[in-house]
């Protein structure tokens, strides 16, 4: 992707009552990108979104939108629209009036507004709902109206603040596909806030993982999942085994006393590192074929796979496998070299929340 | 079956006890005889003489003007105060709520006397304006009391959504927040209006020599002996309040019907 930078956040800091929410954040958003802010609650993701929307002002730093400094511009003068978590529809207006709200303020002609309402309702598959009141719609329908209300204004960027948080699982999955379709049809930039890693992985072009006001990692979903940069990202994105280990030399790592071949280089010799191994990347083999051996201590059927705990070399390994090994059986564990992700050990608290802005 | 009848009887008794005094009043207002326990035939004479009585008409006019003005002003101030308080942090808001609630719990006589003392202390001439000021003062808490819960219910994001869609803060407030809290504002206004109509004690202490509202007028008249005109006057007051309530209730019904459509 060689798209232009559309939004640029430069050295943004924000605190409430002395609590630092965002510390010196740098980030850019490209045109036509689906960018997701992912992190646990209180990590600063919503605050960052609200600063882009204009509902909060950063204590320090600048927000550049399309080449212009909009740091202090009020929300009503920004060319972006927000979809709020609790829909925020105007309950005393009909669906059509809700959608027309922004256009009426911009003094568009009636014909134009009617056209737009029709178009927007069609886009969100709620064609005959124009005359209904918001209260008579289900949560999923209300959320789609909130999206329609935002996009009729033809924003360059749509901000979505956990828009699917209040919906049930099935509806949430349907809406994820709906959002991807909308994004492709509209060809605009989406900035999406969520704490749900699966949602982020499904929809995003780029994911920014945040914790405690710091960016932990920015990258494509594949990169975030397969090559987490630190233990936090590895732990937050899916389940994983995170183990302290020693890098013996290039392409060989010693995990819990056993030498595993890997593909990483440049960490030095006999240096302490963290390794991440996804549970589905561990192969259960006959004890004599494994790099290490252990005993199955628990077994849970999860539908697609079995989830097993294997006690080996003093660590309880989490293993996902479609093959069953009963509790108490002895198994060998094997990991392909490219499935071992090596991470530098954080040397201080600051580095744990390392700011890394490589996109 | 027996239970049903007993239940209906019970309800009828309650309604009878509640409304019997007013019913007696209404019947007496049409009684030709001046006696309170003899029916002398139907008449509208008391109503006629009531409308010819300039003193009473002036008092009625003053009452309505004061009730209307004080309710309007208290509604504006109270609504603004509620909005301010709603965006406060929790502790200062609780303190402010307490402070605004105290005048409601305070005995009317204390409020009345202290207001009078204040007016006298600052050399403010007692009269129409002092009564109006006093009524505004005691009405504000009632408005806050009915607007606050409405404000707390409203989704904070709707205001932000309006801003987001391009509305100025002023426009966002009047187009989105105000319609949401409207029922609270109207009931606050009605409550204030009723409280003002109702008030005797505070008016009594803050009015000057020449100013009379209906309640102070009726009080002054009854000291000379109750005239049948007073029955007619009270009946009219009761009927107007009743009508007002019916109108408000029907309005609310039709709104909720429209919503559930």
Coordinates of C-alpha atoms in Angstrom, one line a residue:
Chain A
X1 CA 0.0 0.0 0.0
X2 CA 1.4 3.4 -1.0
X3 CA -1.4 5.5 0.2
X4 CA -1.0 9.0 1.6
X5 CA -1.0 9.9 5.2
X6 CA -4.4 11.3 6.0
X7 CA -4.1 11.8 9.8
X8 CA -0.9 12.4 11.6
X9 CA -0.8 12.3 15.4
X10 CA 2.5 13.9 16.6
X11 CA 3.8 13.6 20.2
X12 CA 0.3 13.4 21.7
X13 CA 0.0 13.3 25.5
X14 CA -3.1 13.5 27.7
X15 CA -3.7 13.1 31.3
X16 CA -6.8 13.3 33.6
X17 CA -6.3 14.4 37.2
X18 CA -2.6 13.6 37.1
X19 CA -3.2 10.1 35.6
X20 CA -1.3 9.8 32.3
X21 CA -3.7 8.3 29.8
X22 CA -1.6 8.8 26.6
X23 CA 2.1 9.4 26.8
X24 CA 3.9 10.8 23.7
X25 CA 2.0 8.9 21.1
X26 CA 3.0 9.1 17.4
X27 CA 0.8 7.5 14.8
X28 CA -0.3 8.1 11.2
X29 CA -3.4 6.9 9.4
X30 CA -3.3 6.3 5.7
X31 CA -6.1 7.0 3.3
X32 CA -8.5 4.2 2.8
X33 CA -7.1 2.2 5.7
X34 CA -9.0 0.1 8.2
X35 CA -7.1 0.8 11.3
X36 CA -8.0 -0.8 14.6
X37 CA -7.0 0.4 18.1
X38 CA -6.9 -2.7 20.2
X39 CA -6.2 -3.0 23.9
X40 CA -7.7 -3.7 27.3
X41 CA -10.0 -1.1 28.9
X42 CA -8.2 1.9 30.2
X43 CA -5.4 1.6 27.7
X44 CA -6.1 4.9 26.1
X45 CA -7.6 3.7 22.8
X46 CA -11.0 5.5 23.2
X47 CA -9.2 8.7 24.4
X48 CA -7.1 8.6 21.3
X49 CA -10.2 8.2 19.1
X50 CA -12.0 11.0 20.9
X51 CA -9.0 13.3 20.4
X52 CA -9.2 12.6 16.6
X53 CA -13.0 13.2 16.8
X54 CA -12.5 16.5 18.6
X55 CA -14.2 15.5 21.9
X56 CA -11.0 15.7 23.9
X57 CA -8.1 18.1 23.4
X58 CA -4.6 16.7 23.9
X59 CA -2.4 18.3 26.6
X60 CA 0.5 18.2 24.2
X61 CA 1.1 17.4 20.6
X62 CA -0.6 18.0 17.3
X63 CA -3.2 16.3 15.2
X64 CA -2.8 16.9 11.5
X65 CA -5.7 16.0 9.2
X66 CA -5.2 16.2 5.5
X67 CA -2.3 18.6 5.9
X68 CA -4.1 21.0 8.3
X69 CA -3.6 21.3 12.1
X70 CA -7.0 20.4 13.6
X71 CA -5.7 19.9 17.2
X72 CA -8.0 22.7 18.6
X73 CA -10.8 22.5 16.0
X74 CA -14.2 21.7 17.6
X75 CA -15.9 18.5 16.5
X76 CA -18.6 20.2 14.4
X77 CA -15.9 21.6 12.1
X78 CA -14.1 18.4 11.5
X79 CA -14.5 16.4 8.3
X80 CA -15.0 13.1 10.1
X81 CA -17.9 11.3 11.7
X82 CA -18.2 9.1 14.7
X83 CA -20.3 6.0 15.4
X84 CA -20.8 5.7 19.2
X85 CA -20.8 2.6 21.3
X86 CA -24.4 3.2 22.5
X87 CA -25.7 4.3 19.1
X88 CA -26.6 7.8 20.3
X89 CA -29.6 8.0 18.0
X90 CA -31.9 11.0 18.6
X91 CA -34.9 9.2 20.1
X92 CA -37.4 12.0 19.4
X93 CA -36.8 11.9 15.7
X94 CA -37.7 9.3 13.1
X95 CA -35.0 7.2 11.4
X96 CA -35.1 9.5 8.3
X97 CA -34.8 12.6 10.5
X98 CA -31.9 11.1 12.3
X99 CA -30.1 10.5 9.0
X100 CA -31.0 13.9 7.7
X101 CA -29.7 15.7 10.8
X102 CA -26.2 16.5 9.5
X103 CA -27.4 17.3 6.0
X104 CA -30.0 19.7 7.2
X105 CA -27.4 21.6 9.2
X106 CA -25.3 21.8 6.1
X107 CA -28.4 23.3 4.4
X108 CA -28.6 20.7 1.6
X109 CA -31.6 20.7 -0.7
X110 CA -34.6 18.6 0.2
X111 CA -34.2 16.5 -3.0
X112 CA -30.6 15.9 -2.1
X113 CA -31.4 14.9 1.4
X114 CA -34.2 12.5 0.4
X115 CA -31.8 10.9 -2.1
X116 CA -29.2 10.5 0.5
X117 CA -31.6 9.0 3.1
X118 CA -32.7 6.4 0.5
X119 CA -29.2 5.6 -0.4
X120 CA -28.0 5.2 3.2
X121 CA -30.9 3.1 4.2
X122 CA -30.3 0.8 1.2
X123 CA -26.6 0.6 2.1
X124 CA -27.4 -0.7 5.6
X125 CA -30.2 -2.9 4.3
X126 CA -33.0 -1.1 6.2
X127 CA -34.9 0.3 3.3
X128 CA -38.4 0.6 4.7
X129 CA -37.4 1.9 8.1
X130 CA -37.4 5.7 7.4
X131 CA -40.6 6.5 9.2
X132 CA -40.0 4.3 12.3
X133 CA -38.8 5.7 15.6
X134 CA -35.4 4.5 16.9
X135 CA -36.9 2.8 20.0
X136 CA -38.8 0.4 17.8
X137 CA -35.6 -1.0 16.3
X138 CA -33.4 -3.8 17.6
X139 CA -29.9 -3.0 18.8
X140 CA -28.2 -4.2 15.6
X141 CA -30.6 -2.2 13.5
X142 CA -30.0 0.9 15.6
X143 CA -26.3 0.5 15.2
X144 CA -26.7 0.3 11.4
X145 CA -28.8 3.5 11.4
X146 CA -26.1 5.2 13.5
X147 CA -23.6 4.2 10.7
X148 CA -26.0 5.4 8.0
X149 CA -26.4 8.7 9.8
X150 CA -22.6 9.2 9.9
X151 CA -21.8 8.2 6.3
X152 CA -24.4 10.4 4.5
X153 CA -22.2 13.3 5.4
X154 CA -19.5 11.8 3.3
X155 CA -16.7 12.0 5.9
X156 CA -13.2 11.2 4.8
X157 CA -12.8 9.1 8.0
X158 CA -15.3 7.2 10.0
X159 CA -14.5 6.7 13.7
X160 CA -16.1 3.7 15.3
X161 CA -16.0 3.5 19.1
X162 CA -16.6 -0.2 20.0
X163 CA -19.8 -0.1 17.9
X164 CA -20.5 -3.8 18.2
X165 CA -19.8 -4.0 22.0
X166 CA -23.5 -4.2 22.9
X167 CA -24.6 -6.8 20.4
X168 CA -24.7 -10.6 20.9
X169 CA -22.1 -12.9 19.3
X170 CA -24.0 -13.9 16.2
X171 CA -25.1 -10.4 15.3
X172 CA -21.6 -9.2 16.0
X173 CA -20.1 -11.6 13.5
X174 CA -22.7 -10.6 10.9
X175 CA -22.0 -6.9 11.5
X176 CA -18.2 -7.5 11.1
X177 CA -18.8 -8.6 7.5
X178 CA -21.2 -5.8 7.0
X179 CA -18.6 -3.3 8.1
X180 CA -16.0 -4.7 5.8
X181 CA -18.4 -4.6 2.9
X182 CA -19.3 -0.9 3.8
X183 CA -15.7 0.0 4.0
X184 CA -15.0 -1.4 0.6
X185 CA -18.1 0.2 -0.9
X186 CA -17.5 3.6 0.5
X187 CA -13.7 3.6 0.0
X188 CA -13.1 5.7 3.1
X189 CA -10.8 5.4 6.1
X190 CA -12.2 3.5 9.1
X191 CA -10.6 3.9 12.6
X192 CA -12.1 1.3 14.8
X193 CA -11.7 0.9 18.6
X194 CA -12.2 -2.5 20.2
X195 CA -11.0 -4.7 23.0
X196 CA -12.0 -7.8 21.1
X197 CA -8.9 -9.3 19.4
X198 CA -10.9 -11.5 17.1
X199 CA -12.9 -8.5 15.8
X200 CA -9.6 -6.7 15.2
X201 CA -8.0 -9.6 13.4
X202 CA -11.1 -10.2 11.2
X203 CA -11.6 -6.6 9.9
X204 CA -8.4 -4.6 10.0
X205 CA -5.8 -3.7 7.5
X206 CA -3.6 -2.5 10.4
X207 CA -3.9 -3.1 14.1
X208 CA -2.4 -0.8 16.8
X209 CA -2.1 -2.7 20.0
X210 CA -2.1 -0.3 23.0
X211 CA -1.5 -0.8 26.7
X212 CA -1.2 1.8 29.5
X213 CA -1.2 4.7 27.1
X214 CA 1.7 3.3 25.0
X215 CA 1.6 1.7 21.5
X216 CA 2.9 -1.9 21.9
X217 CA 2.9 -2.8 18.2
X218 CA 1.5 -1.6 14.9
X219 CA 1.2 -4.0 12.0
X220 CA -1.0 -6.2 9.9
X221 CA -3.2 -8.7 11.6
X222 CA -0.9 -11.5 10.5
X223 CA 2.2 -9.8 11.7
X224 CA 0.6 -9.0 15.1
X225 CA -0.5 -12.5 15.5
X226 CA 2.5 -14.4 14.2
X227 CA 5.3 -12.1 15.3
X228 CA 4.3 -10.3 18.5
X229 CA 6.9 -7.9 19.5
X230 CA 6.6 -8.4 23.2
X231 CA 4.9 -10.5 25.8
X232 CA 1.9 -8.2 26.2
X233 CA 1.0 -8.4 22.5
X234 CA 1.5 -12.1 22.4
X235 CA -0.7 -12.6 25.5
X236 CA -3.4 -10.2 24.4
X237 CA -3.7 -11.5 20.9
X238 CA -4.8 -15.0 21.4
X239 CA -3.6 -17.7 23.7
X240 CA 0.1 -18.4 23.8
X241 CA 3.0 -20.0 25.7
X242 CA 5.3 -17.2 26.8
X243 CA 8.5 -18.6 28.3
X244 CA 11.8 -17.2 29.5
X245 CA 14.6 -18.7 27.5
X246 CA 18.2 -18.3 26.4
X247 CA 19.4 -17.6 22.9
X248 CA 22.4 -20.0 22.6
X249 CA 23.5 -18.6 19.3
X250 CA 21.9 -17.6 16.0
X251 CA 19.0 -20.0 15.1
X252 CA 19.2 -22.0 18.3
X253 CA 17.3 -21.3 21.5
X254 CA 17.4 -23.1 24.8
X255 CA 13.9 -23.4 26.3
X256 CA 13.7 -24.9 29.8
X257 CA 16.9 -26.9 29.2
X258 CA 16.1 -28.2 25.8
X259 CA 17.6 -26.8 22.5
X260 CA 15.1 -25.8 19.9
X261 CA 16.2 -24.8 16.4
X262 CA 14.6 -21.5 15.3
X263 CA 14.9 -19.0 12.5
X264 CA 15.9 -15.8 14.5
X265 CA 19.3 -14.2 14.4
X266 CA 21.1 -11.3 15.8
X267 CA 20.2 -11.6 19.5
X268 CA 23.8 -12.5 20.5
X269 CA 25.1 -15.5 22.2
X270 CA 23.8 -16.8 25.6
X271 CA 21.4 -13.9 25.9
X272 CA 18.2 -14.1 27.9
X273 CA 15.0 -13.7 25.7
X274 CA 11.3 -14.4 25.8
X275 CA 9.8 -16.9 23.4
X276 CA 6.2 -17.1 22.2
X277 CA 4.8 -20.4 20.9
X278 CA 1.1 -20.5 19.9
X279 CA -0.7 -23.5 21.3
X280 CA -1.7 -24.6 17.8
X281 CA 1.9 -24.6 16.6
X282 CA 3.0 -27.3 19.1
X283 CA 2.9 -30.8 17.6
X284 CA 2.2 -33.8 19.9
X285 CA 4.4 -36.7 18.8
X286 CA 5.6 -40.0 20.2
X287 CA 7.8 -39.3 23.3
X288 CA 11.0 -40.4 21.5
X289 CA 10.3 -38.0 18.6
X290 CA 9.8 -34.9 20.7
X291 CA 12.3 -32.3 21.5
X292 CA 11.1 -32.5 25.0
X293 CA 8.7 -34.9 26.7
X294 CA 5.9 -34.3 29.2
X295 CA 2.7 -35.7 30.6
X296 CA -0.9 -34.5 29.8
X297 CA -2.4 -33.0 32.9
X298 CA -5.8 -31.8 31.6
X299 CA -7.9 -32.2 28.5
X300 CA -10.9 -30.1 27.4
X301 CA -12.9 -30.5 24.2
X302 CA -13.4 -27.1 22.5
X303 CA -15.3 -28.2 19.4
X304 CA -12.7 -27.5 16.7
X305 CA -9.9 -28.8 18.7
X306 CA -8.8 -30.3 22.1
X307 CA -7.2 -28.0 24.6
X308 CA -4.5 -29.8 26.6
X309 CA -2.1 -28.8 29.3
X310 CA 1.2 -30.7 29.1
X311 CA 3.6 -30.6 32.0
X312 CA 7.1 -30.7 30.6
X313 CA 10.4 -29.5 32.0
X314 CA 8.6 -27.7 34.8
X315 CA 6.3 -25.6 32.6
X316 CA 2.7 -26.3 31.8
X317 CA 2.4 -26.0 28.0
X318 CA -0.9 -25.0 26.5
X319 CA -1.5 -27.2 23.4
X320 CA -4.3 -27.1 20.9
X321 CA -4.6 -30.2 18.8
X322 CA -7.2 -32.1 16.8
X323 CA -5.7 -35.4 18.0
X324 CA -6.6 -36.6 21.4
X325 CA -4.0 -37.7 24.0
X326 CA -5.7 -38.8 27.2
X327 CA -4.8 -37.3 30.6
X328 CA -1.8 -39.0 32.1
X329 CA -0.3 -40.1 28.8
X330 CA 3.3 -39.4 28.0
X331 CA 3.8 -37.3 24.9
X332 CA 6.7 -35.6 23.0
X333 CA 6.5 -31.9 22.1
X334 CA 7.8 -30.6 18.8
X335 CA 7.8 -27.1 17.4
X336 CA 8.8 -26.1 13.8
X337 CA 11.6 -23.6 13.8
X338 CA 9.5 -20.8 12.1
X339 CA 6.8 -21.2 14.7
X340 CA 9.1 -20.0 17.5
X341 CA 8.9 -16.2 18.0
X342 CA 11.8 -14.8 19.9
X343 CA 11.4 -11.4 21.7
X344 CA 14.1 -9.3 23.4
X345 CA 13.6 -9.3 27.2
X346 CA 12.4 -5.9 28.4
X347 CA 15.2 -4.3 30.5
X348 CA 13.0 -1.7 32.2
X349 CA 9.3 -0.9 32.7
X350 CA 9.6 1.8 30.0
X351 CA 10.8 -0.7 27.5
X352 CA 8.0 -3.1 28.3
X353 CA 5.7 -0.5 26.9
X354 CA 8.0 0.1 24.0
X355 CA 6.8 2.6 21.4
X356 CA 7.4 1.1 18.1
X357 CA 5.9 2.7 15.0
X358 CA 6.9 0.6 12.1
X359 CA 4.1 0.2 9.6
Chain B
X1 CA -66.5 -12.4 43.5
X2 CA -66.8 -11.2 47.1
X3 CA -63.2 -10.1 46.9
X4 CA -63.8 -8.1 43.8
X5 CA -66.8 -6.3 45.2
X6 CA -64.9 -5.6 48.5
X7 CA -62.0 -4.3 46.4
X8 CA -64.2 -1.9 44.5
X9 CA -66.0 -0.8 47.6
X10 CA -62.6 0.0 49.2
X11 CA -61.5 2.0 46.2
X12 CA -64.8 3.9 46.1
X13 CA -64.4 4.7 49.8
X14 CA -60.9 6.1 49.3
X15 CA -62.1 8.3 46.4
X16 CA -65.1 9.4 48.4
X17 CA -63.0 10.5 51.3
X18 CA -60.5 12.2 49.0
X19 CA -63.0 14.1 46.9
X20 CA -66.0 14.6 49.2
X21 CA -64.8 18.0 50.6
X22 CA -64.3 19.3 47.0
X23 CA -67.6 17.9 46.0
X24 CA -69.3 19.7 48.9
X25 CA -67.5 22.9 47.8
X26 CA -68.7 22.6 44.2
X27 CA -72.3 21.8 45.2
X28 CA -72.3 24.8 47.6
X29 CA -71.0 27.1 44.9
X30 CA -74.2 26.5 43.0
X31 CA -76.4 26.8 46.1
X32 CA -78.9 29.7 46.1
X33 CA -79.2 29.6 49.9
X34 CA -76.3 31.2 51.8
X35 CA -76.6 28.5 54.4
X36 CA -74.1 25.7 54.3
X37 CA -76.5 23.0 55.2
X38 CA -79.6 23.9 53.2
X39 CA -80.1 23.5 49.4
X40 CA -81.9 26.6 48.2
X41 CA -82.0 25.8 44.5
X42 CA -79.5 26.1 41.6
X43 CA -77.9 29.4 40.9
X44 CA -74.9 31.0 39.0
X45 CA -75.3 34.2 41.0
X46 CA -72.1 33.6 43.0
X47 CA -70.1 33.2 39.8
X48 CA -71.6 36.4 38.5
X49 CA -70.8 38.4 41.5
X50 CA -67.3 36.9 41.6
X51 CA -66.5 38.2 38.2
X52 CA -67.9 41.6 39.1
X53 CA -65.7 41.8 42.2
X54 CA -62.8 43.9 41.2
X55 CA -60.7 43.0 44.2
X56 CA -60.9 39.3 43.5
X57 CA -60.3 39.8 39.8
X58 CA -57.2 41.8 40.6
X59 CA -56.0 39.1 43.0
X60 CA -56.6 36.4 40.4
X61 CA -54.7 38.4 37.8
X62 CA -51.8 38.9 40.2
X63 CA -51.8 35.2 41.2
X64 CA -51.7 34.1 37.6
X65 CA -49.0 36.6 36.5
X66 CA -46.8 35.7 39.5
X67 CA -47.3 32.0 39.0
X68 CA -46.6 32.2 35.3
X69 CA -43.6 34.5 35.5
X70 CA -42.0 32.8 38.5
X71 CA -42.5 29.4 36.9
X72 CA -41.0 30.5 33.6
X73 CA -38.0 32.1 35.2
X74 CA -37.5 29.3 37.7
X75 CA -37.7 26.8 34.8
X76 CA -35.0 28.6 32.9
X77 CA -32.7 29.0 35.9
X78 CA -33.4 25.5 37.2
X79 CA -32.8 23.9 33.8
X80 CA -29.6 25.7 33.3
X81 CA -28.5 24.8 36.9
X82 CA -29.4 21.1 36.3
X83 CA -27.3 21.0 33.2
X84 CA -24.3 22.6 35.0
X85 CA -24.7 20.2 37.9
X86 CA -25.0 17.2 35.7
X87 CA -21.6 17.8 34.2
X88 CA -20.0 18.2 37.6
X89 CA -18.0 15.5 39.2
X90 CA -19.8 13.3 41.6
X91 CA -18.9 14.8 45.0
X92 CA -19.6 18.5 44.2
X93 CA -22.8 17.4 42.4
X94 CA -24.0 15.6 45.5
X95 CA -23.2 18.6 47.6
X96 CA -25.0 20.9 45.2
X97 CA -28.0 18.7 45.1
X98 CA -28.2 18.8 48.9
X99 CA -27.9 22.6 48.9
X100 CA -30.7 23.0 46.4
X101 CA -32.9 20.5 48.3
X102 CA -32.8 22.2 51.6
X103 CA -35.2 25.1 50.7
X104 CA -37.8 22.5 49.8
X105 CA -37.5 20.8 53.2
X106 CA -37.4 24.0 55.0
X107 CA -40.6 25.1 56.7
X108 CA -42.4 27.7 54.6
X109 CA -42.7 30.0 57.6
X110 CA -38.9 30.1 58.0
X111 CA -38.4 30.7 54.3
X112 CA -41.1 33.4 54.3
X113 CA -39.7 35.2 57.3
X114 CA -36.1 35.0 56.2
X115 CA -37.0 36.3 52.8
X116 CA -38.9 39.2 54.3
X117 CA -35.9 39.9 56.6
X118 CA -33.6 39.9 53.6
X119 CA -35.8 42.3 51.7
X120 CA -36.1 44.6 54.6
X121 CA -32.3 44.4 55.4
X122 CA -31.4 45.5 51.9
X123 CA -34.1 48.1 51.8
X124 CA -36.0 46.4 49.1
X125 CA -39.6 47.7 49.0
X126 CA -42.1 44.9 49.5
X127 CA -44.6 44.6 46.7
X128 CA -45.2 42.7 43.5
X129 CA -41.5 42.3 42.6
X130 CA -40.6 41.0 46.1
X131 CA -43.3 38.3 45.9
X132 CA -42.2 37.4 42.4
X133 CA -38.5 37.1 43.6
X134 CA -39.6 35.0 46.5
X135 CA -41.6 32.7 44.3
X136 CA -38.8 32.2 41.9
X137 CA -36.5 31.4 44.8
X138 CA -38.7 28.6 46.2
X139 CA -39.6 27.3 42.7
X140 CA -36.1 26.6 41.4
X141 CA -35.5 23.5 43.6
X142 CA -38.7 21.9 42.2
X143 CA -37.5 22.5 38.6
X144 CA -34.1 21.0 39.4
X145 CA -35.8 18.1 41.1
X146 CA -37.8 17.2 38.0
X147 CA -35.2 18.0 35.3
X148 CA -32.2 16.2 37.0
X149 CA -33.5 12.7 36.6
X150 CA -34.3 13.3 33.0
X151 CA -30.8 14.6 32.3
X152 CA -29.2 11.6 34.0
X153 CA -31.2 9.3 31.8
X154 CA -30.2 10.9 28.5
X155 CA -27.3 9.3 26.7
X156 CA -24.4 11.7 26.9
X157 CA -23.3 10.6 23.5
X158 CA -26.3 12.1 21.7
X159 CA -25.0 15.6 22.4
X160 CA -21.6 14.6 21.1
X161 CA -23.2 12.9 18.1
X162 CA -25.0 16.2 17.2
X163 CA -21.7 18.1 17.4
X164 CA -20.1 15.4 15.3
X165 CA -22.8 15.8 12.6
X166 CA -21.9 19.5 12.4
X167 CA -24.2 21.2 14.9
X168 CA -22.9 24.1 16.9
X169 CA -23.0 23.5 20.7
X170 CA -26.1 25.8 20.9
X171 CA -27.9 24.0 18.1
X172 CA -26.9 20.6 19.5
X173 CA -28.4 21.5 22.8
X174 CA -31.7 22.8 21.5
X175 CA -32.2 20.2 18.8
X176 CA -31.1 17.1 20.7
X177 CA -30.6 17.6 24.5
X178 CA -33.6 19.8 25.1
X179 CA -36.2 17.6 23.4
X180 CA -34.9 14.7 25.4
X181 CA -35.3 16.5 28.7
X182 CA -38.5 18.4 27.6
X183 CA -40.9 16.2 29.7
X184 CA -38.9 17.0 32.8
X185 CA -38.8 20.7 32.0
X186 CA -42.6 20.8 31.4
X187 CA -43.3 18.9 34.6
X188 CA -40.9 21.2 36.4
X189 CA -42.7 24.2 35.0
X190 CA -46.1 22.7 36.0
X191 CA -44.9 21.9 39.5
X192 CA -43.5 25.4 39.9
X193 CA -46.7 26.9 38.6
X194 CA -48.8 24.9 41.0
X195 CA -46.5 25.6 44.0
X196 CA -46.7 29.3 43.2
X197 CA -50.5 29.2 42.9
X198 CA -50.7 27.2 46.1
X199 CA -48.4 29.3 48.3
X200 CA -49.8 31.4 51.1
X201 CA -47.2 31.7 53.8
X202 CA -44.3 33.0 51.8
X203 CA -46.5 35.4 49.9
X204 CA -48.0 36.6 53.1
X205 CA -44.6 37.6 54.5
X206 CA -43.1 39.1 51.3
X207 CA -46.1 41.0 49.9
X208 CA -46.4 44.7 50.5
X209 CA -49.6 46.4 51.6
X210 CA -51.3 46.7 48.2
X211 CA -50.5 43.3 46.7
X212 CA -52.9 40.4 47.1
X213 CA -52.8 36.9 45.5
X214 CA -55.9 34.7 45.7
X215 CA -54.7 32.9 48.7
X216 CA -53.9 36.0 50.7
X217 CA -57.2 37.5 49.4
X218 CA -59.2 34.5 50.5
X219 CA -57.5 34.5 53.8
X220 CA -58.4 38.2 54.3
X221 CA -62.0 37.6 53.2
X222 CA -62.6 34.6 55.4
X223 CA -61.6 36.6 58.4
X224 CA -64.7 38.6 57.7
X225 CA -66.8 35.4 57.2
X226 CA -66.8 33.1 54.3
X227 CA -68.8 34.3 51.3
X228 CA -70.3 31.9 48.7
X229 CA -68.2 33.7 46.1
X230 CA -65.2 32.0 47.6
X231 CA -66.8 28.6 46.9
X232 CA -67.2 29.6 43.3
X233 CA -63.6 30.9 43.1
X234 CA -62.2 27.7 44.7
X235 CA -64.4 25.6 42.3
X236 CA -63.0 27.4 39.3
X237 CA -59.4 26.9 40.6
X238 CA -60.0 23.2 41.1
X239 CA -61.6 22.8 37.6
X240 CA -58.7 24.6 35.9
X241 CA -56.1 22.5 37.6
X242 CA -58.0 19.4 36.7
X243 CA -58.2 20.4 33.1
X244 CA -54.5 21.2 33.0
X245 CA -53.7 17.7 34.4
X246 CA -56.0 16.0 31.9
X247 CA -54.3 17.9 29.0
X248 CA -50.8 17.0 30.2
X249 CA -51.7 13.3 30.7
X250 CA -53.3 13.0 27.3
X251 CA -50.2 14.6 25.7
X252 CA -47.9 12.2 27.5
X253 CA -50.1 9.3 26.3
X254 CA -50.0 10.3 22.7
X255 CA -46.2 10.7 22.8
X256 CA -45.7 7.3 24.2
X257 CA -48.1 5.8 21.7
X258 CA -46.2 7.5 18.8
X259 CA -43.0 6.0 20.2
X260 CA -44.2 2.5 20.4
X261 CA -45.6 2.6 16.9

